[in-house]
Coordinates of C-alpha atoms in Angstrom, one line a residue:
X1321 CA -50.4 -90.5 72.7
X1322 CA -53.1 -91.3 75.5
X1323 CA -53.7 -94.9 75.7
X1324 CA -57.8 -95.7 76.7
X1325 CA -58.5 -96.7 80.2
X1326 CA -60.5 -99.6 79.8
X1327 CA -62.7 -98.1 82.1
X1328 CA -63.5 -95.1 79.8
X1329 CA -64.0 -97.5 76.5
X1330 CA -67.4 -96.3 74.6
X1331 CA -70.3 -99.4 75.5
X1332 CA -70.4 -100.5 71.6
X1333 CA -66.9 -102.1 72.3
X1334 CA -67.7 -105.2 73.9
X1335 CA -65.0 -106.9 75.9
X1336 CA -65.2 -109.9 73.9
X1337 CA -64.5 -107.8 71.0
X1338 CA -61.3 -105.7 72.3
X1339 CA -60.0 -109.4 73.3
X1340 CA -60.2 -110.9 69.7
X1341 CA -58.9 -106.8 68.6
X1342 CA -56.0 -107.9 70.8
X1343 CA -55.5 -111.5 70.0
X1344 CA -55.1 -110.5 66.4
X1345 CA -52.7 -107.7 67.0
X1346 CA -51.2 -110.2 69.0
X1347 CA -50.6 -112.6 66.6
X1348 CA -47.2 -113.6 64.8
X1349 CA -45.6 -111.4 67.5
X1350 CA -46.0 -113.3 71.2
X1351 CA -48.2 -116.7 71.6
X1352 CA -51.8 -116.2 73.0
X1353 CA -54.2 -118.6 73.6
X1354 CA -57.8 -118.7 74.5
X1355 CA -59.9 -120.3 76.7
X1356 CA -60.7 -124.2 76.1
X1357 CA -56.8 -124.6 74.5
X1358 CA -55.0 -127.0 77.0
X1359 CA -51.9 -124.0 76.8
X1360 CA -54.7 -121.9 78.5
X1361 CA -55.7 -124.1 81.3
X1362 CA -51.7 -125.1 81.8
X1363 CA -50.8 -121.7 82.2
X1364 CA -53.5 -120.1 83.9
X1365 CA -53.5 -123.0 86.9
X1366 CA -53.5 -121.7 90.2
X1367 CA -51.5 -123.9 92.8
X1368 CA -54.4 -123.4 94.9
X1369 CA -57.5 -124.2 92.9
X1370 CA -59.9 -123.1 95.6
X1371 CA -58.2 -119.3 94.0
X1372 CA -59.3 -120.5 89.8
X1373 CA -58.5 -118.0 87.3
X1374 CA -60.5 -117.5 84.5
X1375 CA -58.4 -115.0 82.1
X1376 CA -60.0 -113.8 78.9
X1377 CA -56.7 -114.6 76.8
X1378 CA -53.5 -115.8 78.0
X1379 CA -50.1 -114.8 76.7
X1380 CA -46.8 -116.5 76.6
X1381 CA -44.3 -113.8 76.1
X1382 CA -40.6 -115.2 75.6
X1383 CA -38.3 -112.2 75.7
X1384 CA -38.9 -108.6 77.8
X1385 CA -39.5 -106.6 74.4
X1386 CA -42.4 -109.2 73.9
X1387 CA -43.7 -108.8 77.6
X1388 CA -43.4 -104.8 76.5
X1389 CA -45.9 -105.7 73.0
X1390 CA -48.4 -107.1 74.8
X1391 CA -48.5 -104.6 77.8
X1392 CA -48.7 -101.7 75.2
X1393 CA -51.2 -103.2 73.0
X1394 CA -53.7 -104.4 75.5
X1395 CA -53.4 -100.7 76.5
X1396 CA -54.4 -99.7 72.9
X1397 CA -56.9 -102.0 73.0
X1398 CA -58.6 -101.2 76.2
X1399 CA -57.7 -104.8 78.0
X1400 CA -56.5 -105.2 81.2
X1401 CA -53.2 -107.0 82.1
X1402 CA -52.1 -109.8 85.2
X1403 CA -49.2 -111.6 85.6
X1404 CA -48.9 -115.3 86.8
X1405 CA -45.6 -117.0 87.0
X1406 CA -45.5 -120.6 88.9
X1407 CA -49.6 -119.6 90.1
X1408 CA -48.4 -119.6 93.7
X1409 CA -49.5 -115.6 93.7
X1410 CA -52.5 -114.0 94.5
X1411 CA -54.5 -112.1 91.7
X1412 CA -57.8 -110.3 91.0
X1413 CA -59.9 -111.0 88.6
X1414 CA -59.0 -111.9 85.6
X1415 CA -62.5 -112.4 83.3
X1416 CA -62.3 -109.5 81.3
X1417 CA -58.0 -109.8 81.1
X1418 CA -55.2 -110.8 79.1
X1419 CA -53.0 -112.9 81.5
X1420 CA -49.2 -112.6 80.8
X1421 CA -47.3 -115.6 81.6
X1422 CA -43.6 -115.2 82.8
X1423 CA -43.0 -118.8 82.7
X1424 CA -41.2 -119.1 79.7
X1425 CA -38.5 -116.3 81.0
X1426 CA -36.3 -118.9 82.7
X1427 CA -32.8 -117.7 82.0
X1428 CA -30.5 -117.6 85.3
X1429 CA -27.0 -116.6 85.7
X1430 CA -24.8 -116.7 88.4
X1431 CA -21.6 -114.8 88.9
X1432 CA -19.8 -116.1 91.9
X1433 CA -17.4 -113.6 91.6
X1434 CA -19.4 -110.9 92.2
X1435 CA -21.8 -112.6 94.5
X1436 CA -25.1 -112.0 92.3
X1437 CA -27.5 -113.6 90.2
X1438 CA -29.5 -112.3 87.5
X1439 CA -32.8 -113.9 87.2
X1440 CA -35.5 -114.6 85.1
X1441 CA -39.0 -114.1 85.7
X1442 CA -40.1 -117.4 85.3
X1443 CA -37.0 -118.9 87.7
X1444 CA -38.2 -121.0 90.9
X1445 CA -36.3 -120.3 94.1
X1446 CA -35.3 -124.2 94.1
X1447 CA -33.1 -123.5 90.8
X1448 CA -31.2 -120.3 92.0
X1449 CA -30.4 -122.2 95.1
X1450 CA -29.0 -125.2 93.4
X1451 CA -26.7 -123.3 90.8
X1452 CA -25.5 -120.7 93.7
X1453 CA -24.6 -123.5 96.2
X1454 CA -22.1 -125.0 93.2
X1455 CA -20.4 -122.2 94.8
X1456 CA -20.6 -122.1 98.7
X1457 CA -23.5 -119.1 97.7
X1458 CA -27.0 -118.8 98.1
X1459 CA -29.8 -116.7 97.9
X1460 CA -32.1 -115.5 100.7
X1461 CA -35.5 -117.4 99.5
X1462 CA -38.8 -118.2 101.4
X1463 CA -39.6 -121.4 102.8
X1464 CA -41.1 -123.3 100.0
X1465 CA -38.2 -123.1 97.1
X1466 CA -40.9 -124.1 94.5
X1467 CA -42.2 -120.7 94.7
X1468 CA -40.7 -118.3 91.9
X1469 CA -38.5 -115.5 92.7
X1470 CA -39.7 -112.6 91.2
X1471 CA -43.3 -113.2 92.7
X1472 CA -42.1 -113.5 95.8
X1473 CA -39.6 -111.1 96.3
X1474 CA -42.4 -108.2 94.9
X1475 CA -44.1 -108.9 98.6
X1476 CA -40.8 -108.7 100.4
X1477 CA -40.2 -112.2 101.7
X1478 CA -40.2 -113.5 105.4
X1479 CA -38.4 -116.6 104.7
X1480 CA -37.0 -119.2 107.7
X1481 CA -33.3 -116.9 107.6
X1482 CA -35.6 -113.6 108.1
X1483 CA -34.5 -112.7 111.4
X1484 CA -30.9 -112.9 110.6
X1485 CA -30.6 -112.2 106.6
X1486 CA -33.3 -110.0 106.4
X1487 CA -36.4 -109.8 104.0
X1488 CA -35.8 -111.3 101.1
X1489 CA -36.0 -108.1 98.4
X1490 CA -33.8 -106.4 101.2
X1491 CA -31.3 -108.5 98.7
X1492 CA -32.3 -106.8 95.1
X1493 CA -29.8 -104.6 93.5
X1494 CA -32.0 -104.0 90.3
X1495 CA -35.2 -105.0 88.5
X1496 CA -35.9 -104.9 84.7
X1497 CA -39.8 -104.1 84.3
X1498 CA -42.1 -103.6 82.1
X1499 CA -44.3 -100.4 83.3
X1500 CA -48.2 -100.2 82.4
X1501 CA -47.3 -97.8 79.6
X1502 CA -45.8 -100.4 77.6
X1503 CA -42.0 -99.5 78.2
X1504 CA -39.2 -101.7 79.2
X1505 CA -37.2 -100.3 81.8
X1506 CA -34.3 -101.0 84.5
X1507 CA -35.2 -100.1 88.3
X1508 CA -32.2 -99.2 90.2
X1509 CA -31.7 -96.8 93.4
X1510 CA -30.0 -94.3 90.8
X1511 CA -32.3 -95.4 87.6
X1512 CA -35.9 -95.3 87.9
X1513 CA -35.7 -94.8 91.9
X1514 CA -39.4 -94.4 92.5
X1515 CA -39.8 -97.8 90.6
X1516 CA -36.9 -99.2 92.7
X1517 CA -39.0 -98.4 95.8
X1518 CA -42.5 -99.8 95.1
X1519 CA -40.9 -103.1 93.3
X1520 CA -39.6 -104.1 96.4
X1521 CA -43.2 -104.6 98.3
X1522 CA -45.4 -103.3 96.2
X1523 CA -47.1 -107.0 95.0
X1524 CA -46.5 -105.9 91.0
X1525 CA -48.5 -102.7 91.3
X1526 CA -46.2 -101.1 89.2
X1527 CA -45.0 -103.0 86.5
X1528 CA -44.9 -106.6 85.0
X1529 CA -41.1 -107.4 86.6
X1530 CA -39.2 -109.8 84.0
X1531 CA -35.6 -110.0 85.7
X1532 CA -34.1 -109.4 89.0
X1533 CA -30.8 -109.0 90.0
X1534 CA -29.7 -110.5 93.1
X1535 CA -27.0 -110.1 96.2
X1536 CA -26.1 -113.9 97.3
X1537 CA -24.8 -115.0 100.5
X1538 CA -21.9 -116.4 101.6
X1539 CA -24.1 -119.7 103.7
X1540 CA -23.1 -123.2 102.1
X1541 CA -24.7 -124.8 105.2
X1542 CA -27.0 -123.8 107.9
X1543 CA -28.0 -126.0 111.6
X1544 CA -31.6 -126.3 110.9
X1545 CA -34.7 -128.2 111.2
X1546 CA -37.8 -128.6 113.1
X1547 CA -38.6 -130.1 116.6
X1548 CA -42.4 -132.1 116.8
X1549 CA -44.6 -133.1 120.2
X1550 CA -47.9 -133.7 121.0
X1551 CA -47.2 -131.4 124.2
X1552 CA -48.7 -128.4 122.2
X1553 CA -49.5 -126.5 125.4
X1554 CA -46.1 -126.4 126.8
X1555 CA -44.5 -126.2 123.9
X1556 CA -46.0 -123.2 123.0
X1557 CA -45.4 -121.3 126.1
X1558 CA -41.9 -122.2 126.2
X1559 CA -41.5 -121.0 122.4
X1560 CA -43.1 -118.2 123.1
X1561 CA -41.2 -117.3 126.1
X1562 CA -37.5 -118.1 124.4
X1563 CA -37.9 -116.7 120.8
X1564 CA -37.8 -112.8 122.0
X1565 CA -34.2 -113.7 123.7
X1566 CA -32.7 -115.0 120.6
X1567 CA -29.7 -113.9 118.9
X1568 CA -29.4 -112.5 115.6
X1569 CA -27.9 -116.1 114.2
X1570 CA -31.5 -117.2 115.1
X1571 CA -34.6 -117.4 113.1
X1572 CA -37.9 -119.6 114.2
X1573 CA -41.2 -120.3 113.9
X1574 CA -44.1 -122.4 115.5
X1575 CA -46.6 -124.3 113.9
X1576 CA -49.8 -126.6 115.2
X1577 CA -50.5 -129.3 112.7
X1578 CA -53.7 -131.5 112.1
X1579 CA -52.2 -133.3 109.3
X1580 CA -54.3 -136.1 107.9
X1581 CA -53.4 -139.4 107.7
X1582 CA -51.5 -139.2 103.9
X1583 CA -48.8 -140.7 102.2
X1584 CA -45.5 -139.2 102.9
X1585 CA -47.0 -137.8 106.3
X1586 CA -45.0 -139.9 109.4
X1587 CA -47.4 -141.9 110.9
X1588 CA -46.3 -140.6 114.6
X1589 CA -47.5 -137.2 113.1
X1590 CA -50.5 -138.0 111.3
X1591 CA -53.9 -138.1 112.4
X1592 CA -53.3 -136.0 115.8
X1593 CA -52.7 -132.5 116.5
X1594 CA -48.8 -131.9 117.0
X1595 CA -46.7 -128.6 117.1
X1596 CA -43.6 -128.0 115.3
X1597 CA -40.7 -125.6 116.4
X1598 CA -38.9 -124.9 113.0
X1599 CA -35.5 -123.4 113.5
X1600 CA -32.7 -122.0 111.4
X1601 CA -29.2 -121.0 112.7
X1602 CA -26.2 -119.1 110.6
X1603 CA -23.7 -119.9 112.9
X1604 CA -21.7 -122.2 114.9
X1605 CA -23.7 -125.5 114.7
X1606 CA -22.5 -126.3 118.5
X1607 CA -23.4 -122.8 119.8
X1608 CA -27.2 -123.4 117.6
X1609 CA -27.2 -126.8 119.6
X1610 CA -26.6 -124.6 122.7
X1611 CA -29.8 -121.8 122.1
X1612 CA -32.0 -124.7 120.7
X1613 CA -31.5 -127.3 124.4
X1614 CA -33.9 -125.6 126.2
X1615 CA -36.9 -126.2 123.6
X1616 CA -35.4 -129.9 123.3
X1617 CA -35.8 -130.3 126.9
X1618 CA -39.3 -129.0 127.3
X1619 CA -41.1 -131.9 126.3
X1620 CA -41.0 -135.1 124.5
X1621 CA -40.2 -135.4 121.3
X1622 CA -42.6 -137.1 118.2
X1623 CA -39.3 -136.3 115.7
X1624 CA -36.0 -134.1 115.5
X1625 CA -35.1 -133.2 112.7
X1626 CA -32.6 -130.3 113.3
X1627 CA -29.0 -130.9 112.4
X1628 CA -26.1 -129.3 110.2
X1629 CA -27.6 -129.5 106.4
X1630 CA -26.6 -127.9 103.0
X1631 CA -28.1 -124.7 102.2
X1632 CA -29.7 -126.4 99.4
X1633 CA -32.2 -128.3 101.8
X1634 CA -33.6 -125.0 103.4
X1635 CA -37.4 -126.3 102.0
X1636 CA -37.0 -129.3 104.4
X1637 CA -37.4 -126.7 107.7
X1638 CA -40.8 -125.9 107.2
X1639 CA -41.7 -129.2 104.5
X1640 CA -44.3 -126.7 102.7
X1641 CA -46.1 -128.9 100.1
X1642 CA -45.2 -128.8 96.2
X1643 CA -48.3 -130.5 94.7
X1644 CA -51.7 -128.4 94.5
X1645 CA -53.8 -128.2 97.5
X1646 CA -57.5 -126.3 97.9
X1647 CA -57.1 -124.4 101.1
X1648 CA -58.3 -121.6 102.5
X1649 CA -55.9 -119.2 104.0
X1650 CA -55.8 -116.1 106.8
X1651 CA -53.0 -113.7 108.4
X1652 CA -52.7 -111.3 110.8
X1653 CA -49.9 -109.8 112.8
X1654 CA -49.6 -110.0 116.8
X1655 CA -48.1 -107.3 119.2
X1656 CA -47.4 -109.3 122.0
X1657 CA -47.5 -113.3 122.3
X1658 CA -47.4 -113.2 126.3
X1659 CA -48.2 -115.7 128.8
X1660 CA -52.0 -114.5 128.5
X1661 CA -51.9 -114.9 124.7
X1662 CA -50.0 -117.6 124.8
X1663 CA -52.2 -119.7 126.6
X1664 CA -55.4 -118.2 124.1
X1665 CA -53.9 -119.6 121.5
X1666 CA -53.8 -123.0 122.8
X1667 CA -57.2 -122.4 124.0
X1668 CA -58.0 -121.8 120.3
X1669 CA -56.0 -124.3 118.6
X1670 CA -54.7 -126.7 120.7
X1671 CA -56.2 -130.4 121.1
X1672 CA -59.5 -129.8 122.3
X1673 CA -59.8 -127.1 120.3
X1674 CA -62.9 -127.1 117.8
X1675 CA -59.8 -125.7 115.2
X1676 CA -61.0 -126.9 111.6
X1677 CA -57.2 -125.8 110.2
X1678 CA -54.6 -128.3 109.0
X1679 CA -51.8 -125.3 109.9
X1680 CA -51.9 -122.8 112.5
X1681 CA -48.0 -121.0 112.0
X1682 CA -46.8 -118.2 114.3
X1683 CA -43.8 -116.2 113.0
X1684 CA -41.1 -114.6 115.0
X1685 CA -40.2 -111.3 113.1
X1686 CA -38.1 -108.6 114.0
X1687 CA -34.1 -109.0 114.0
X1688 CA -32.7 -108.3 110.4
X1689 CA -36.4 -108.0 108.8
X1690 CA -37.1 -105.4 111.0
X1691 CA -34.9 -102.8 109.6
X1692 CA -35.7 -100.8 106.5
X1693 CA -32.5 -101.4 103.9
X1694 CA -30.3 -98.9 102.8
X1695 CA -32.5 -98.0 99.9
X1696 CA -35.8 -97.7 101.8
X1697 CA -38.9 -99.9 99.7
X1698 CA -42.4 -100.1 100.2
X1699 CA -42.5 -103.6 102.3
X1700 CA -44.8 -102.7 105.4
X1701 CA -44.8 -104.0 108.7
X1702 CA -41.7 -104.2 109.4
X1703 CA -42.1 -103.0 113.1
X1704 CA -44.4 -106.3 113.7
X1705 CA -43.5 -108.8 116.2
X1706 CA -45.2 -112.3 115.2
X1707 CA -47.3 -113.2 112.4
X1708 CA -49.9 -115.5 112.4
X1709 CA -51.1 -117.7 109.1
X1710 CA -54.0 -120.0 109.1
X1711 CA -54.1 -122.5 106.3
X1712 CA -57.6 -125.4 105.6
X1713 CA -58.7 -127.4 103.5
X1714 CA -61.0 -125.3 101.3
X1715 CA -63.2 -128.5 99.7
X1716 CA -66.7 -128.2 99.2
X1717 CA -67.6 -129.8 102.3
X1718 CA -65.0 -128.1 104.6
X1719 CA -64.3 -125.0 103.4
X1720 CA -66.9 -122.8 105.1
X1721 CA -66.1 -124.3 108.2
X1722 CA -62.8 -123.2 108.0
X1723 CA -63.8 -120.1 106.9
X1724 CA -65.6 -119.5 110.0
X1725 CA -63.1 -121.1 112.3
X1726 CA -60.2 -119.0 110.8
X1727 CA -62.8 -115.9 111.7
X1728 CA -63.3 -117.5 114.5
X1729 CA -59.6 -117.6 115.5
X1730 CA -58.9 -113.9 114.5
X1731 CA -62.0 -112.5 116.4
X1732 CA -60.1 -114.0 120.1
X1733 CA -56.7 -112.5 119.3
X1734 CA -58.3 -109.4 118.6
X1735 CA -56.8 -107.9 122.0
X1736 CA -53.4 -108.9 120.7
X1737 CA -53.3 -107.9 117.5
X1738 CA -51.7 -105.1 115.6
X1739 CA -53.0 -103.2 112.0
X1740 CA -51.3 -104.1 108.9
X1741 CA -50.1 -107.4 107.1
X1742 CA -47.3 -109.4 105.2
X1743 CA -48.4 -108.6 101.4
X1744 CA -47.6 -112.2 101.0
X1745 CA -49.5 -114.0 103.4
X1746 CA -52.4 -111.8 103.2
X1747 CA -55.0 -113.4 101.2
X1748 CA -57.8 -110.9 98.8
X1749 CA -57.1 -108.3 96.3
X1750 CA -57.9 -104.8 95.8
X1751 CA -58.2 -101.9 97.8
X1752 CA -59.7 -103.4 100.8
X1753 CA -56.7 -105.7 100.4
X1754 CA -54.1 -102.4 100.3
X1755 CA -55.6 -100.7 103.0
X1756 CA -55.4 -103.5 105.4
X1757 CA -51.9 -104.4 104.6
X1758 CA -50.3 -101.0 103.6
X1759 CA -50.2 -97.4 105.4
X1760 CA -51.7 -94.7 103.9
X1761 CA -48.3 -93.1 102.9
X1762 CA -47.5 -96.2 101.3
X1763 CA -50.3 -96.9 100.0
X1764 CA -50.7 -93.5 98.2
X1765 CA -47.0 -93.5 97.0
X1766 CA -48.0 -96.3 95.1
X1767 CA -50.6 -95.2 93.9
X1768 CA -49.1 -91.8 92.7
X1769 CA -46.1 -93.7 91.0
X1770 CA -48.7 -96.1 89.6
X1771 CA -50.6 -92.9 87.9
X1772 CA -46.9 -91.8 86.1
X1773 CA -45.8 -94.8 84.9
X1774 CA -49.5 -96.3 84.1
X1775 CA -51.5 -93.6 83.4
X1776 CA -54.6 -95.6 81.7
X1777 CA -54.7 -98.2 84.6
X1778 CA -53.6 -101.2 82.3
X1779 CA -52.1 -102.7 85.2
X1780 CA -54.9 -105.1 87.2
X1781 CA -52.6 -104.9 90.3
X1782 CA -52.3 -101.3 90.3
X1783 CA -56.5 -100.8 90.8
X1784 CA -55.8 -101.8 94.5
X1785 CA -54.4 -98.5 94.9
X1786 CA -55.8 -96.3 92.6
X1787 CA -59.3 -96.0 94.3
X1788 CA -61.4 -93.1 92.4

């Protein structure tokens, strides 16, 4: 039977009446619950709150088959459907939708034998890494373990091991999804292979992911850390001129800080702009020591943080914070990070900079995250050099400020960037959001998969790609 695109509903239908239509159908078979509930609020919170989300009915499905109900019947009843798990994702929308919640599909198993884990879609990276590393394993995660899996590893995943491990959903063996038509299914390169594809990179355009199955690696420890000054200018052209010679062992980034004078921020860092090198090294902990003495000797050091530490502390490289922040974020990706650009970036964000951003991160790519896996996905970008994030405080009083300053920023590396974008880091939604980050081929894969498996348009994150 042909489900009714929301889009095609006849005008007597009020929205407010296919919600209650649904609520009801709901009821006695997954928990929903409605705007002014505290269950609502709790579980439609955005980590960022400058990103609220305002969903016409939340549901709490515990089990697949219930995530599968509630797909199928907000079909029938010409809803619309997101999907929030920890609230650290972006989203559209959500007024006129039913917001499923994954959170309450937590299970996690790890089988050391075999070097996998099977995870839920509610599971934070912090817990797969703590229950791997009880056995010299662990998973390739992003640099915030807070962050839930499944999320995350549906925009591919440049985490602080990315040169050397790879993108994260290079590491998926098999997804268990719940497609816009209601149906449960398993997503492996032999079952479901077009699924398999668009899962890995396609931000949950084609289905409502509940499980994952995961490849660990064998990395109980890593040399890692990060190096601070307050010499941000020749920091930054020293980074900029070692990175590209790094071996494959070698992941980095660089980032210029304004943090503000907070607790739990180091007073030699706080109130000043500094830069951070953040390194990570597989290897020999003497040969890391080795690649990383030139940066050490470049210029003075505010802190050093980089020594031999248990896999389970990879968060501490790049500190990203747990607790809720309003900020305003930007992305883009650089060709070339040359003397020239080098030194306009400095120009830009350095001290004496009018930069309004607490964060200003450049990214070496390429290495490992470079190369497509051996089942080819839909991650883009993956040719890109160096990615550049911007991240303000998005308060009333600051945030179109930083606005205009991360516009401001963009507009002067114009001559150095390149199209495209990390799904991840790229804030916005819909199709103005797909075509900057995606190529057309991918884009309209997607979007053709999306039509077979979804063929009413249930899915909120498919209408990115499915343009009339």
């Amino acid at each position: 039977m042909d489900l009714p695109h929301p889009a095609r509903e006849v005008t007597s239908t009020s929205v407010p009446t296919r919600v209650d239509g649904l609520a009801d159908a709901l009821d006695g078979l997954v928990p929903v619950h409605r705007p002014g509930t505290p269950e609502h609020a709790a579980l439609s919170a955005a980590v960022n709150p400058a990103r609220p989300r305002r969903p016409a009915l939340v549901a709490a499905p515990r089990t697949p088959q219930e995530v599968a109900h509630v797909v199928r019947l907000a079909g029938e009843h010409g809803v619309r459907v997101g999907v929030q798990g920890t609230g650290h994702g972006r989203s559209a929308p959500l007024d006129d939708a039913v917001l499923v919640s994954t959170v309450e599909l937590d299970h996690l198993t790890v089988l050391p034998a075999l070097g996998r884990a099977h995870v839920g879609a509610g599971v934070r990276w912090a817990q797969v890494v703590a229950d791997a590393a009880r056995y010299g394993l662990a998973p390739v995660c992003g640099s915030a373990p807070s962050v839930g899996v499944v999320g995350y590893l549906t925009g591919g995943g440049h985490g602080p091991l990315a040169r050397t491990l790879g993108v994260s959903s290079d590491r998926v063996l098999a997804l268990d999804v719940v497609t816009g038509d209601g149906v449960l299914r398993r997503a492996t390169p032999v079952e479901e292979p077009d699924l398999f594809w668009g899962l890995r990179g396609g931000r949950g355009a084609l289905g409502v992911v509940v499980a994952v199955e995961l490849e660990l690696v064998d990395q109980p420890t890593l040399y890692g850390g990060a190096l601070w000054s307050a010499d941000v200018e020749r920091v930054v052209h020293a980074w900029a001129a070692w990175a590209p010679g790094l071996p494959a062992q070698a992941s980095t980034s660089l980032a210029v800080m304004r943090l503000p004078a907070l607790p739990g921020v180091p007073e030699a860092l706080a109130g000043r702009t500094t830069v951070a090198v953040r390194f990570a090294w597989t290897g020999d902990p003497e040969a890391g020591a080795s690649v990383l003495a030139p940066l050490r000797a470049v210029a003075p050091l505010l802190a050093d943080t980089v020594a031999v530490m248990p896999y389970a502390a990879i968060g501490s490289i790049h500190g990203d914070p747990d607790a809720p922040v309003p900020v305003h974020e930007s992305h883009l990706l650089l060709e070339d990070l040359g003397p020239e650009a080098a030194e306009r970036l400095v120009e830009l964000v350095g001290p004496g900079s009018p930069c309004a951003q607490v964060v200003v991160e450049v990214r070496h790519l390429g290495g490992a995250a470079s190369r497509q896996p051996t089942v080819p996905d839909a991650v883009p970008s993956r040719a890109a050099a160096w990615s550049l994030f911007t991240v303000g405080m998005a308060l009333p009083a600051t945030v179109d400020t930083v606005a205009a300053d991360a516009a401001r920023i963009a507009a002067a590396l114009a001559p150095w960037t390149r199209p495209g974008g990390l799904p991840n880091f790229t804030p916005g939604d819909g199709p103005g959001w797909a075509e900057r980050v995606y190529p057309p081929p991918t884009r309209h894969r997607l979007a053709e998969v999306s039509r077979r498996y979804d063929p009413d348009g249930v899915l909120l994150a498919a209408h990115a790609f499915r343009t009339p």
